[in-house]
Amino acid sequence: MAVGDETFPVMPAIDGLRLGTAMAGIKKPGRRDLVVIEIPPGARVAGSFTRNAFCAAPVTVAKAHLAACVGRQEAPRFLVINTGNANAGTGEVGLRDAYAACAELARLTGVPQDSVLPFSTGVIGEPLPMERLLGGLPPALNALDGGAEAWHQAGEGILTTDTRPKGASVTLEMGERTVTINGISKGSGMIKPNMATMLAFVVTDAAIEQPLLETLLRETVDRSFNCITVDGDTSTNDACMLVSTGRGAEVVSDEQVAVFRNGLQRVMTELAQAVIRDAEGATKFVTLQVSEAASREEALEVAFTVAHSPLVKTALYASDANWGRILAAVGRAPLADFDVERVVIDLDDVRLVEHGGRAPGYTEAAGSAVMAREEITIRIALGRGGEGATVWTSDLSHDYVSINADYRS
């Protein structure tokens, strides 16, 4: 189940960047579950990782290997991603397995071991099936290709409970040259990233220096992946990687940086929203816009309080115009000196709340008509200042419960 009819975009080739997939039998027979991404020499790579204290072994290893590469002013040469097993909550055995995957791929390709970054997604607490994973590396390498089909197959190869691959691509005019940004992501449940989504890999042919690349990743993640939530759970395995191959136009001037930032934000936002559209059991795509806050942080507090309310989410699923649940969620957000008389709440173009209670012109028929839509916007004006924030979320359905109750069955 997913909201909207989204198709995977045609991804232009990015010079020097290749992707390969294999059916290693890690998740289940007959489906792509192992992805290798080859990064050309001279590239730059930045990463954003989960803040969950129980971060998975591959996250620990990827962070260490990325730091080592950046320290010697080099880029990682390969990313290896498996689905079907998170390699999280696996202790020393998990670390050993993550390092072993890097070592084998390094041996096969002739690069240093710390030039390989591992990523995993799937069930927590189970050891990686290393024989199958390592056996899948040669066919994944043999399949390396930079074309559109390779991007699509890689998008499929990183999925868990997702129902469809997620991709975004933009081409930007940069003076007399063009710049391409391609990205894939996965995520459907255990989504309140607190850094990124479950997994996302974004690549550009632009030439961007390391400090700027890291700044751009942080800025765009903060207003995309850090603004989505399905169930309020931050994964142990979240990672978002941004690769600059350096083979295209340079991004140096303020104007160039602004153009590139806007394009990157578009890709990141499309990938993040695609996660919500494909959220586990989702039937609604919900935008929460909070305005007139004293700070952006305050606006996010209110938006996430509403987005995480099971009562609000089940009302959305039922298309029930029970606006009192939204009002109650806003009221319990952790704000000091909250004057509810100033709060205005709209459901799309229908005014729900003003002056501390139901808006005089509100009718149940108007509210129900909006709640029946697949895509809904809830607007909350706090009357406290000039800051705002936007968060995207989904409803809570019977299917969400079934998917997660049966996840390991």
PDB file of N, CA, C and O in Angstrom, residues 196-231:
ATOM      1  N   ALA A 196      18.795  11.304   9.107  1.00  0.00           N
ATOM      2  CA  ALA A 196      18.585  10.999   7.696  1.00  0.00           C
ATOM      3  C   ALA A 196      17.418  10.045   7.610  1.00  0.00           C
ATOM      4  O   ALA A 196      16.630   9.944   8.527  1.00  0.00           O
ATOM      5  N   THR A 197      17.280   9.311   6.524  1.00  0.00           N
ATOM      6  CA  THR A 197      16.265   8.280   6.474  1.00  0.00           C
ATOM      7  C   THR A 197      16.915   6.952   6.797  1.00  0.00           C
ATOM      8  O   THR A 197      18.065   6.894   7.208  1.00  0.00           O
ATOM      9  N   MET A 198      16.190   5.844   6.598  1.00  0.00           N
ATOM     10  CA  MET A 198      16.804   4.544   6.851  1.00  0.00           C
ATOM     11  C   MET A 198      18.113   4.428   6.079  1.00  0.00           C
ATOM     12  O   MET A 198      19.162   4.219   6.633  1.00  0.00           O
ATOM     13  N   LEU A 199      18.049   4.596   4.764  1.00  0.00           N
ATOM     14  CA  LEU A 199      19.261   4.650   3.945  1.00  0.00           C
ATOM     15  C   LEU A 199      18.999   5.577   2.764  1.00  0.00           C
ATOM     16  O   LEU A 199      17.923   5.529   2.164  1.00  0.00           O
ATOM     17  N   ALA A 200      19.978   6.400   2.429  1.00  0.00           N
ATOM     18  CA  ALA A 200      19.879   7.243   1.241  1.00  0.00           C
ATOM     19  C   ALA A 200      21.275   7.432   0.659  1.00  0.00           C
ATOM     20  O   ALA A 200      22.244   7.609   1.405  1.00  0.00           O
ATOM     21  N   PHE A 201      21.357   7.394  -0.671  1.00  0.00           N
ATOM     22  CA  PHE A 201      22.629   7.553  -1.364  1.00  0.00           C
ATOM     23  C   PHE A 201      22.413   8.547  -2.499  1.00  0.00           C
ATOM     24  O   PHE A 201      21.633   8.288  -3.421  1.00  0.00           O
ATOM     25  N   VAL A 202      23.080   9.695  -2.401  1.00  0.00           N
ATOM     26  CA  VAL A 202      22.899  10.787  -3.344  1.00  0.00           C
ATOM     27  C   VAL A 202      24.258  11.102  -3.974  1.00  0.00           C
ATOM     28  O   VAL A 202      25.256  11.230  -3.261  1.00  0.00           O
ATOM     29  N   VAL A 203      24.278  11.218  -5.303  1.00  0.00           N
ATOM     30  CA  VAL A 203      25.527  11.407  -6.036  1.00  0.00           C
ATOM     31  C   VAL A 203      25.377  12.559  -7.016  1.00  0.00           C
ATOM     32  O   VAL A 203      24.348  12.681  -7.690  1.00  0.00           O
ATOM     33  N   THR A 204      26.417  13.388  -7.105  1.00  0.00           N
ATOM     34  CA  THR A 204      26.463  14.452  -8.094  1.00  0.00           C
ATOM     35  C   THR A 204      27.802  14.434  -8.813  1.00  0.00           C
ATOM     36  O   THR A 204      28.812  14.005  -8.249  1.00  0.00           O
ATOM     37  N   ASP A 205      27.803  14.891 -10.057  1.00  0.00           N
ATOM     38  CA  ASP A 205      29.071  15.016 -10.774  1.00  0.00           C
ATOM     39  C   ASP A 205      29.727  16.371 -10.533  1.00  0.00           C
ATOM     40  O   ASP A 205      30.827  16.630 -11.026  1.00  0.00           O
ATOM     41  N   ALA A 206      29.096  17.240  -9.759  1.00  0.00           N
ATOM     42  CA  ALA A 206      29.676  18.543  -9.450  1.00  0.00           C
ATOM     43  C   ALA A 206      30.979  18.378  -8.673  1.00  0.00           C
ATOM     44  O   ALA A 206      31.163  17.411  -7.937  1.00  0.00           O
ATOM     45  N   ALA A 207      31.865  19.340  -8.823  1.00  0.00           N
ATOM     46  CA  ALA A 207      33.127  19.360  -8.070  1.00  0.00           C
ATOM     47  C   ALA A 207      32.937  20.254  -6.851  1.00  0.00           C
ATOM     48  O   ALA A 207      32.792  21.475  -6.982  1.00  0.00           O
ATOM     49  N   ILE A 208      32.916  19.643  -5.670  1.00  0.00           N
ATOM     50  CA  ILE A 208      32.639  20.366  -4.426  1.00  0.00           C
ATOM     51  C   ILE A 208      33.683  19.971  -3.390  1.00  0.00           C
ATOM     52  O   ILE A 208      33.927  18.781  -3.169  1.00  0.00           O
ATOM     53  N   GLU A 209      34.275  20.943  -2.750  1.00  0.00           N
ATOM     54  CA  GLU A 209      35.279  20.652  -1.727  1.00  0.00           C
ATOM     55  C   GLU A 209      34.622  20.061  -0.478  1.00  0.00           C
ATOM     56  O   GLU A 209      33.446  20.305  -0.196  1.00  0.00           O
ATOM     57  N   GLN A 210      35.399  19.297   0.275  1.00  0.00           N
ATOM     58  CA  GLN A 210      34.879  18.535   1.414  1.00  0.00           C
ATOM     59  C   GLN A 210      34.116  19.371   2.434  1.00  0.00           C
ATOM     60  O   GLN A 210      32.997  19.000   2.809  1.00  0.00           O
ATOM     61  N   PRO A 211      34.659  20.497   2.907  1.00  0.00           N
ATOM     62  CA  PRO A 211      33.900  21.262   3.928  1.00  0.00           C
ATOM     63  C   PRO A 211      32.544  21.730   3.431  1.00  0.00           C
ATOM     64  O   PRO A 211      31.549  21.662   4.167  1.00  0.00           O
ATOM     65  N   LEU A 212      32.478  22.196   2.183  1.00  0.00           N
ATOM     66  CA  LEU A 212      31.200  22.653   1.637  1.00  0.00           C
ATOM     67  C   LEU A 212      30.255  21.481   1.445  1.00  0.00           C
ATOM     68  O   LEU A 212      29.048  21.598   1.712  1.00  0.00           O
ATOM     69  N   LEU A 213      30.771  20.329   0.992  1.00  0.00           N
ATOM     70  CA  LEU A 213      29.933  19.148   0.804  1.00  0.00           C
ATOM     71  C   LEU A 213      29.273  18.746   2.123  1.00  0.00           C
ATOM     72  O   LEU A 213      28.080  18.437   2.179  1.00  0.00           O
ATOM     73  N   GLU A 214      30.051  18.767   3.204  1.00  0.00           N
ATOM     74  CA  GLU A 214      29.511  18.404   4.517  1.00  0.00           C
ATOM     75  C   GLU A 214      28.462  19.406   4.981  1.00  0.00           C
ATOM     76  O   GLU A 214      27.431  19.022   5.557  1.00  0.00           O
ATOM     77  N   THR A 215      28.699  20.691   4.719  1.00  0.00           N
ATOM     78  CA  THR A 215      27.721  21.717   5.095  1.00  0.00           C
ATOM     79  C   THR A 215      26.420  21.548   4.323  1.00  0.00           C
ATOM     80  O   THR A 215      25.323  21.618   4.887  1.00  0.00           O
ATOM     81  N   LEU A 216      26.530  21.320   3.010  1.00  0.00           N
ATOM     82  CA  LEU A 216      25.336  21.150   2.176  1.00  0.00           C
ATOM     83  C   LEU A 216      24.541  19.925   2.592  1.00  0.00           C
ATOM     84  O   LEU A 216      23.302  19.955   2.623  1.00  0.00           O
ATOM     85  N   LEU A 217      25.234  18.839   2.928  1.00  0.00           N
ATOM     86  CA  LEU A 217      24.525  17.637   3.388  1.00  0.00           C
ATOM     87  C   LEU A 217      23.775  17.923   4.679  1.00  0.00           C
ATOM     88  O   LEU A 217      22.589  17.592   4.809  1.00  0.00           O
ATOM     89  N   ARG A 218      24.439  18.554   5.625  1.00  0.00           N
ATOM     90  CA  ARG A 218      23.801  18.848   6.911  1.00  0.00           C
ATOM     91  C   ARG A 218      22.581  19.746   6.737  1.00  0.00           C
ATOM     92  O   ARG A 218      21.516  19.502   7.314  1.00  0.00           O
ATOM     93  N   GLU A 219      22.712  20.787   5.913  1.00  0.00           N
ATOM     94  CA  GLU A 219      21.612  21.733   5.722  1.00  0.00           C
ATOM     95  C   GLU A 219      20.410  21.080   5.050  1.00  0.00           C
ATOM     96  O   GLU A 219      19.261  21.302   5.469  1.00  0.00           O
ATOM     97  N   THR A 220      20.651  20.305   4.018  1.00  0.00           N
ATOM     98  CA  THR A 220      19.537  19.743   3.254  1.00  0.00           C
ATOM     99  C   THR A 220      18.892  18.555   3.963  1.00  0.00           C
ATOM    100  O   THR A 220      17.679  18.353   3.850  1.00  0.00           O
ATOM    101  N   VAL A 221      19.674  17.774   4.697  1.00  0.00           N
ATOM    102  CA  VAL A 221      19.104  16.680   5.497  1.00  0.00           C
ATOM    103  C   VAL A 221      18.197  17.244   6.584  1.00  0.00           C
ATOM    104  O   VAL A 221      17.124  16.705   6.864  1.00  0.00           O
ATOM    105  N   ASP A 222      18.623  18.361   7.169  1.00  0.00           N
ATOM    106  CA  ASP A 222      17.860  18.937   8.280  1.00  0.00           C
ATOM    107  C   ASP A 222      16.463  19.358   7.848  1.00  0.00           C
ATOM    108  O   ASP A 222      15.527  19.331   8.654  1.00  0.00           O
ATOM    109  N   ARG A 223      16.292  19.727   6.578  1.00  0.00           N
ATOM    110  CA  ARG A 223      14.987  20.189   6.092  1.00  0.00           C
ATOM    111  C   ARG A 223      14.311  19.180   5.172  1.00  0.00           C
ATOM    112  O   ARG A 223      13.413  19.525   4.414  1.00  0.00           O
ATOM    113  N   SER A 224      14.758  17.932   5.249  1.00  0.00           N
ATOM    114  CA  SER A 224      14.118  16.879   4.456  1.00  0.00           C
ATOM    115  C   SER A 224      13.943  15.625   5.317  1.00  0.00           C
ATOM    116  O   SER A 224      12.896  15.428   5.928  1.00  0.00           O
ATOM    117  N   PHE A 225      14.975  14.808   5.403  1.00  0.00           N
ATOM    118  CA  PHE A 225      14.878  13.560   6.158  1.00  0.00           C
ATOM    119  C   PHE A 225      14.631  13.789   7.645  1.00  0.00           C
ATOM    120  O   PHE A 225      13.989  12.975   8.301  1.00  0.00           O
ATOM    121  N   ASN A 226      15.135  14.895   8.188  1.00  0.00           N
ATOM    122  CA  ASN A 226      14.881  15.182   9.593  1.00  0.00           C
ATOM    123  C   ASN A 226      13.501  15.789   9.827  1.00  0.00           C
ATOM    124  O   ASN A 226      13.180  16.155  10.961  1.00  0.00           O
ATOM    125  N   CYS A 227      12.709  15.888   8.773  1.00  0.00           N
ATOM    126  CA  CYS A 227      11.353  16.437   8.886  1.00  0.00           C
ATOM    127  C   CYS A 227      10.301  15.414   8.482  1.00  0.00           C
ATOM    128  O   CYS A 227       9.191  15.783   8.101  1.00  0.00           O
ATOM    129  N   ILE A 228      10.642  14.120   8.564  1.00  0.00           N
ATOM    130  CA  ILE A 228       9.644  13.084   8.275  1.00  0.00           C
ATOM    131  C   ILE A 228       9.517  12.159   9.478  1.00  0.00           C
ATOM    132  O   ILE A 228      10.467  11.962  10.234  1.00  0.00           O
ATOM    133  N   THR A 229       8.331  11.604   9.641  1.00  0.00           N
ATOM    134  CA  THR A 229       8.115  10.614  10.696  1.00  0.00           C
ATOM    135  C   THR A 229       6.950   9.714  10.307  1.00  0.00           C
ATOM    136  O   THR A 229       5.924  10.190   9.811  1.00  0.00           O
ATOM    137  N   VAL A 230       7.130   8.431  10.487  1.00  0.00           N
ATOM    138  CA  VAL A 230       6.051   7.466  10.318  1.00  0.00           C
ATOM    139  C   VAL A 230       5.519   7.050  11.681  1.00  0.00           C
ATOM    140  O   VAL A 230       4.323   7.095  11.946  1.00  0.00           O
ATOM    141  N   ASP A 231       6.441   6.656  12.564  1.00  0.00           N
ATOM    142  CA  ASP A 231       6.042   6.080  13.841  1.00  0.00           C
ATOM    143  C   ASP A 231       6.840   6.598  15.037  1.00  0.00           C
ATOM    144  O   ASP A 231       6.686   6.106  16.139  1.00  0.00           O
TER     145      ASP A 231
END
